[in-house]
PDB file of C-alpha atoms in Angstrom:
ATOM      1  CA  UNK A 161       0.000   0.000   0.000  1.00 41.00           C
ATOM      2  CA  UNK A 162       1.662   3.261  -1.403  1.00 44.00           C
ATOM      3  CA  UNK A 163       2.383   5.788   1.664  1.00 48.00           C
ATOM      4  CA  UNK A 164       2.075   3.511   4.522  1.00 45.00           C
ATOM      5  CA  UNK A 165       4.332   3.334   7.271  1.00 44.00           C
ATOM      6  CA  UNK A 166       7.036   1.372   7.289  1.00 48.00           C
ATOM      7  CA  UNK A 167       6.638  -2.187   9.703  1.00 52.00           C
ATOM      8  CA  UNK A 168       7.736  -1.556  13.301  1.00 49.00           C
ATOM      9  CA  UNK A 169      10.776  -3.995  13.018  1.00 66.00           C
ATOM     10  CA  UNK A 170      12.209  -2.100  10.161  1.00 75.00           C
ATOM     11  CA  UNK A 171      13.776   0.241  12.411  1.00 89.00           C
ATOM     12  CA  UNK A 172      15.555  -2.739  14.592  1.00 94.00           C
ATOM     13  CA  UNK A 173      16.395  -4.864  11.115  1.00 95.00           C
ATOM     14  CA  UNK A 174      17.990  -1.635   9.763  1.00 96.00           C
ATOM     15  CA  UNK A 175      20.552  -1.693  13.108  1.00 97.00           C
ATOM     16  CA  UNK A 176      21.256  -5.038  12.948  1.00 98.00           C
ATOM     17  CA  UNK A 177      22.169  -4.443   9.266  1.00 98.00           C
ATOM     18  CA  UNK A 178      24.301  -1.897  10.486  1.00 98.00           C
ATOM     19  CA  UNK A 179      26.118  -3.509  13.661  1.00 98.00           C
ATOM     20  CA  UNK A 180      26.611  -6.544  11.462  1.00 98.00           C
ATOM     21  CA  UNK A 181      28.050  -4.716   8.996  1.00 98.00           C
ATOM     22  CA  UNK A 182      30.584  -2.577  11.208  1.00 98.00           C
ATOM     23  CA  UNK A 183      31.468  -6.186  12.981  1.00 98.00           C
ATOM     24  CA  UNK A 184      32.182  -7.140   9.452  1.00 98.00           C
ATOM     25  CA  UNK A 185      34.323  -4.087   8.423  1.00 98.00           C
ATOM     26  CA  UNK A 186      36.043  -4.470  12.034  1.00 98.00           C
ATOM     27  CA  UNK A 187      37.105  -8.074  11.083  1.00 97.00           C
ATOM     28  CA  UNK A 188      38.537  -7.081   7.795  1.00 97.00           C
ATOM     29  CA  UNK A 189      40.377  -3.889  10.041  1.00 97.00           C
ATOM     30  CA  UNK A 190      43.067  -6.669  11.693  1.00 95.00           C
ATOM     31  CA  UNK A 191      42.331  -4.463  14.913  1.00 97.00           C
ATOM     32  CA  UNK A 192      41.349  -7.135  17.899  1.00 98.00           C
ATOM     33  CA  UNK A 193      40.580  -3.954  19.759  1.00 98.00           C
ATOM     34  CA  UNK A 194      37.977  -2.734  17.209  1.00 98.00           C
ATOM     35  CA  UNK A 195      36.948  -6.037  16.346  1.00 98.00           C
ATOM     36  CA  UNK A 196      36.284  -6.512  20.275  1.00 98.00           C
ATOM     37  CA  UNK A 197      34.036  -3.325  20.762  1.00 98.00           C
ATOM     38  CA  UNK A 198      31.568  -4.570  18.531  1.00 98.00           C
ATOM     39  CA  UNK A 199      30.342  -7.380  20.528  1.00 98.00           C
ATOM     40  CA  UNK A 200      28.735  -7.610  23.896  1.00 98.00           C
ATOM     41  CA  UNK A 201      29.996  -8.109  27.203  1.00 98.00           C
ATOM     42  CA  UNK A 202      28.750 -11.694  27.156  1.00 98.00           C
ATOM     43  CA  UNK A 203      29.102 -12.213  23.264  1.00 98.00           C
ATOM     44  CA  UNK A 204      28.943 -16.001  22.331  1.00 97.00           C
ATOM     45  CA  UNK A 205      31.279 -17.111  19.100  1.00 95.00           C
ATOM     46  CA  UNK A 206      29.854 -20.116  18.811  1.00 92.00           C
ATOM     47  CA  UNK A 207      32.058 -22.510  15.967  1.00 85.00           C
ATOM     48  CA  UNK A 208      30.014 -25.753  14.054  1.00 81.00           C
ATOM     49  CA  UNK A 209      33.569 -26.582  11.992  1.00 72.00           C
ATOM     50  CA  UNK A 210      35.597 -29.264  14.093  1.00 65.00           C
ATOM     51  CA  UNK A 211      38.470 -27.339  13.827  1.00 72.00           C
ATOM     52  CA  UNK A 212      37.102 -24.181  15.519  1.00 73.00           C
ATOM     53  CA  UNK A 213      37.074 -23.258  19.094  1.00 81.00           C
ATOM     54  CA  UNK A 214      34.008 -21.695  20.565  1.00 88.00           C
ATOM     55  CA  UNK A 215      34.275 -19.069  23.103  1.00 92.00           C
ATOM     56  CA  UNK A 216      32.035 -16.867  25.645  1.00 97.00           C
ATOM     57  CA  UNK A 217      32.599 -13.602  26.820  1.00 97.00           C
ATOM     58  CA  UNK A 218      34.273 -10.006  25.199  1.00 98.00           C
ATOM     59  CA  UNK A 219      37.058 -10.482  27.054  1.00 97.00           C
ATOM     60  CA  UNK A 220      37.998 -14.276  26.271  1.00 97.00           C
ATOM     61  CA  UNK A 221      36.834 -13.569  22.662  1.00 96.00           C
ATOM     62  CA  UNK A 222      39.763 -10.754  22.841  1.00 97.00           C
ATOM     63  CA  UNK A 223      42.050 -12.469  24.441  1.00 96.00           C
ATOM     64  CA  UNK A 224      41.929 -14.829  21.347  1.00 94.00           C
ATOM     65  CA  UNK A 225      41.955 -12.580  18.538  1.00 95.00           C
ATOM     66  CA  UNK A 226      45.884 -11.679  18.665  1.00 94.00           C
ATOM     67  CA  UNK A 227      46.830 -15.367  17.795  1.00 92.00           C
ATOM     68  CA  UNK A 228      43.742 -15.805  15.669  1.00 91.00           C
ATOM     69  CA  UNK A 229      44.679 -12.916  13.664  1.00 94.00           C
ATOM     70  CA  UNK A 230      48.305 -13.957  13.396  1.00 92.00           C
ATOM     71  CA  UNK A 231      47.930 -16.724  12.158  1.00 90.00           C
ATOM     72  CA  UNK A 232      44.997 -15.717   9.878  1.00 90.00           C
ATOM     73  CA  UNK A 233      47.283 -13.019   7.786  1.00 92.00           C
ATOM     74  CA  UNK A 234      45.487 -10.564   5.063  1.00 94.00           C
ATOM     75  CA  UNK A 235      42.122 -11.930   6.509  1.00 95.00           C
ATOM     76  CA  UNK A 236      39.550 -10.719   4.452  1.00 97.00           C
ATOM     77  CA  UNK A 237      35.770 -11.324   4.752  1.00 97.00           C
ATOM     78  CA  UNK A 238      33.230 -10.981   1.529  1.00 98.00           C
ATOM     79  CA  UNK A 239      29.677 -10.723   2.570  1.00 98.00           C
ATOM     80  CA  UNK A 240      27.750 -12.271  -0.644  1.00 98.00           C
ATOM     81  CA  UNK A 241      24.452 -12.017   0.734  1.00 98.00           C
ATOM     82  CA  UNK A 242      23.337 -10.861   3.705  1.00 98.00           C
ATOM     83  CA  UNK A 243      19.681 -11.360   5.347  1.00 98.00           C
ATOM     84  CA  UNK A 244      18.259  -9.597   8.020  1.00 98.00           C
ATOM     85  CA  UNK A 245      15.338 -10.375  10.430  1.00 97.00           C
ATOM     86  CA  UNK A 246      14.272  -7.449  13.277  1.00 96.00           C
ATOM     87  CA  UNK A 247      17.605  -8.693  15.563  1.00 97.00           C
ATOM     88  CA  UNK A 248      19.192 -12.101  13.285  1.00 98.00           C
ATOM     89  CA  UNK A 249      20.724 -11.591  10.391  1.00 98.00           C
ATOM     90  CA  UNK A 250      22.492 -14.386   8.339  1.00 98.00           C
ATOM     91  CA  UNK A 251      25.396 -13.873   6.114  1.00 98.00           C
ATOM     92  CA  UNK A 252      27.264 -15.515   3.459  1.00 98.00           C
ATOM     93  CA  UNK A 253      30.605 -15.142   3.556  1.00 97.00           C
ATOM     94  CA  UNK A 254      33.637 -15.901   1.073  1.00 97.00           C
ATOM     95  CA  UNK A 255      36.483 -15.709   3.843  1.00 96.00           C
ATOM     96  CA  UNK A 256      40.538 -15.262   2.416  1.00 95.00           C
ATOM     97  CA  UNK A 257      43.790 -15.038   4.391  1.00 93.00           C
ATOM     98  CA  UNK A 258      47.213 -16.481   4.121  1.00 90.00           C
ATOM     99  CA  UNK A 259      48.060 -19.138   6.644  1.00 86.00           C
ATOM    100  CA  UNK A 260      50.788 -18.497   8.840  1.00 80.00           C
ATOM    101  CA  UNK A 261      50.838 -22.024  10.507  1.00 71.00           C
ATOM    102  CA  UNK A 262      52.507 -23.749   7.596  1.00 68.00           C
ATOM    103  CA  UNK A 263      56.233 -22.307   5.773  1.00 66.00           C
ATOM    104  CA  UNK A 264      54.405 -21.898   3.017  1.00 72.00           C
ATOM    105  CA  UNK A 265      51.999 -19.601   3.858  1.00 76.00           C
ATOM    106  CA  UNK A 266      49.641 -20.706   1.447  1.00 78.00           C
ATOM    107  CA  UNK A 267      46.303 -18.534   0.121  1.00 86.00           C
ATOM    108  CA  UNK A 268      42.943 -19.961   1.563  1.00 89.00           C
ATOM    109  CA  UNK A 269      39.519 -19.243   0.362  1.00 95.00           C
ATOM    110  CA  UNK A 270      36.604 -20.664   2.296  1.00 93.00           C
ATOM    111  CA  UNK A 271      32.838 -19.986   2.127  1.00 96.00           C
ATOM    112  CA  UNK A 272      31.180 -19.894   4.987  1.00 96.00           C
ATOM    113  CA  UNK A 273      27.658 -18.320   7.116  1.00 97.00           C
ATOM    114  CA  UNK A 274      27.878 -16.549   9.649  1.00 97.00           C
ATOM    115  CA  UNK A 275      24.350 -15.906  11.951  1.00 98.00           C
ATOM    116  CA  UNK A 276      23.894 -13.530  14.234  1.00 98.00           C
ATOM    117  CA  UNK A 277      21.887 -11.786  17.114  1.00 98.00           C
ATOM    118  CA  UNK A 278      22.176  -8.345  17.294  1.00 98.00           C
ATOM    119  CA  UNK A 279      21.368  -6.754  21.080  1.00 97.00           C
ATOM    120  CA  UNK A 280      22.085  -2.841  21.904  1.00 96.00           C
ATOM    121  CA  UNK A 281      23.863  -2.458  18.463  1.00 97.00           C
ATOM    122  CA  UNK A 282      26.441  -4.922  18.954  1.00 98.00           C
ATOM    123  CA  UNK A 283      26.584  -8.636  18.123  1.00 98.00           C
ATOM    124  CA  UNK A 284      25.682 -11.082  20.964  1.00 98.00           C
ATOM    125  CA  UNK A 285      25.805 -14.130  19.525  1.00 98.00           C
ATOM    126  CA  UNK A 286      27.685 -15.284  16.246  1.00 97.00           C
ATOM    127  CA  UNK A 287      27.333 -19.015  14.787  1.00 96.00           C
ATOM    128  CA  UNK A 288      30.171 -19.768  11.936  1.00 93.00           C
ATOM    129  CA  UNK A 289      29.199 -22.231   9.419  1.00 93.00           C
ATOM    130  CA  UNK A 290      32.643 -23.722   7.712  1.00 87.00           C
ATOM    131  CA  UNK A 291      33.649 -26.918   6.039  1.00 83.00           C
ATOM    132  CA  UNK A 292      37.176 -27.798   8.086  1.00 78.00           C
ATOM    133  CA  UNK A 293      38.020 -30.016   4.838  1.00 82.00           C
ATOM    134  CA  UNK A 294      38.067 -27.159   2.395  1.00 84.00           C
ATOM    135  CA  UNK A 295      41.055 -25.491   4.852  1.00 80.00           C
ATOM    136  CA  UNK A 296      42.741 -28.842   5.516  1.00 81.00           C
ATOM    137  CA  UNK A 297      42.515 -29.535   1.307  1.00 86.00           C
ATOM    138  CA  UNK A 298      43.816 -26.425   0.701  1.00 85.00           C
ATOM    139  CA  UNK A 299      46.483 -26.078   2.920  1.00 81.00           C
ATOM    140  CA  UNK A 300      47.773 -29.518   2.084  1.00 79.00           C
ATOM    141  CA  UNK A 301      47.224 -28.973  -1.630  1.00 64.00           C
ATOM    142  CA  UNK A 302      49.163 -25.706  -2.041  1.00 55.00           C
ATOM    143  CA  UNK A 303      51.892 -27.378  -0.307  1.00 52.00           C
ATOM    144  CA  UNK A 304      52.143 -30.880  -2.381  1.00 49.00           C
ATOM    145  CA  UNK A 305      52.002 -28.379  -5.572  1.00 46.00           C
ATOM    146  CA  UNK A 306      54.586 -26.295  -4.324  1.00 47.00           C
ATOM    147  CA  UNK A 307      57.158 -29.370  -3.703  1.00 46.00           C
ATOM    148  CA  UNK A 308      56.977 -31.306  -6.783  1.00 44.00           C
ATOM    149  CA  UNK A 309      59.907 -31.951  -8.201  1.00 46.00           C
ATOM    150  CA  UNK A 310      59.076 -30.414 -11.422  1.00 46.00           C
ATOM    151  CA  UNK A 311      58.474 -27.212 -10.003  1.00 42.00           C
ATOM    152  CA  UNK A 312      61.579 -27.165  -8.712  1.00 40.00           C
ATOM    153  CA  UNK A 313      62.873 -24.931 -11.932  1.00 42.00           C
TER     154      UNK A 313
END
C-alpha cells in the first residue's frame, strides 16, 4: 500500500544491518581492539567446523583474537548475501587469508555463514558455518604443488 508506514521492526532490522556490517568491516580492520568493541559483554562465538574453538565472553573472545589474527594473515571477509530479520541476520561469507601455521603460507579461500543476534547495536551471539576439509585440502594442496619436483625450476 503506497504511503504507509514502514513495519515496526524495520527500524531494529535496519541496526542489525548496520552492527553486522561494522562487525564485518572491524574483522577485515586486523584491529582485535575494534573487532572486540563490537560485541557484547557476554558475546557467544559459537564454531560448528571441528576445527574451531568456541568461546564466551568479550574479554575471552579478545584475548583470542591476537593469535587468531596472526595466524589468519590478510584476513579478508566478503559478505555475498546478507539477510536480516528485526535482531538475526544471516550472512554468506567468502572468507581469504594467508596461513601463517605452515612455511608456506599458502592462500585460503573458504565460504562460509555466519548468523547472528544483534542486542544494543552490537553482536551477541555469532554461529560460523565452515567446512574444516576445504582449509585442511587447501592447505595440504598448495603445499604438495609447491614441492613437486618439477616445479623445482
Amino acid at each position: 500500500m503506497s504511503g504507509s508506514a514502514p513495519a515496526a521492526g524495520a527500524g531494529t532490522a535496519q541496526r542489525t544491518r548496520e552492527a553486522v556490517e561494522r562487525y564485518v568491516a572491524a574483522l577485515n580492520s586486523g584491529d582485535p581492539d575494534r573487532i572486540a568493541r563490537r560485541v557484547t559483554a557476554d558475546f557467544h562465538n559459537e564454531h560448528t567446523a571441528s576445527l574451531g574453538r568456541s568461546v564466551r565472553g568479550r574479554a575471552a573472545y579478545r584475548e583470542r583474537l591476537t593469535g587468531f589474527l596472526a595466524e589468519f594473515e590478510e584476513l579478508r571477509y566478503e559478505v555475498e548475501d546478507l539477510i536480516v530479520d528485526g535482531d538475526r541476520a544471516a550472512a554468506a561469507y567468502l572468507m581469504t587469508f594467508r596461513w601463517s601455521g605452515a612455511a608456506h603460507r599458502p592462500r585460503i579461500r573458504i565460504r562460509g555463514m555466519f548468523r547472528f543476534r544483534v542486542s544494543g547495536g552490537e553482536i551477541a551471539h555469532r554461529v560460523d558455518y565452515w567446512d574444516s576439509g576445504t582449509f585442511q585440502r587447501q592447505s595440504t594442496e598448495q603445499r604438495r604443488w609447491r614441492t613437486r619436483p618439477e616445479q623445482d625450476g
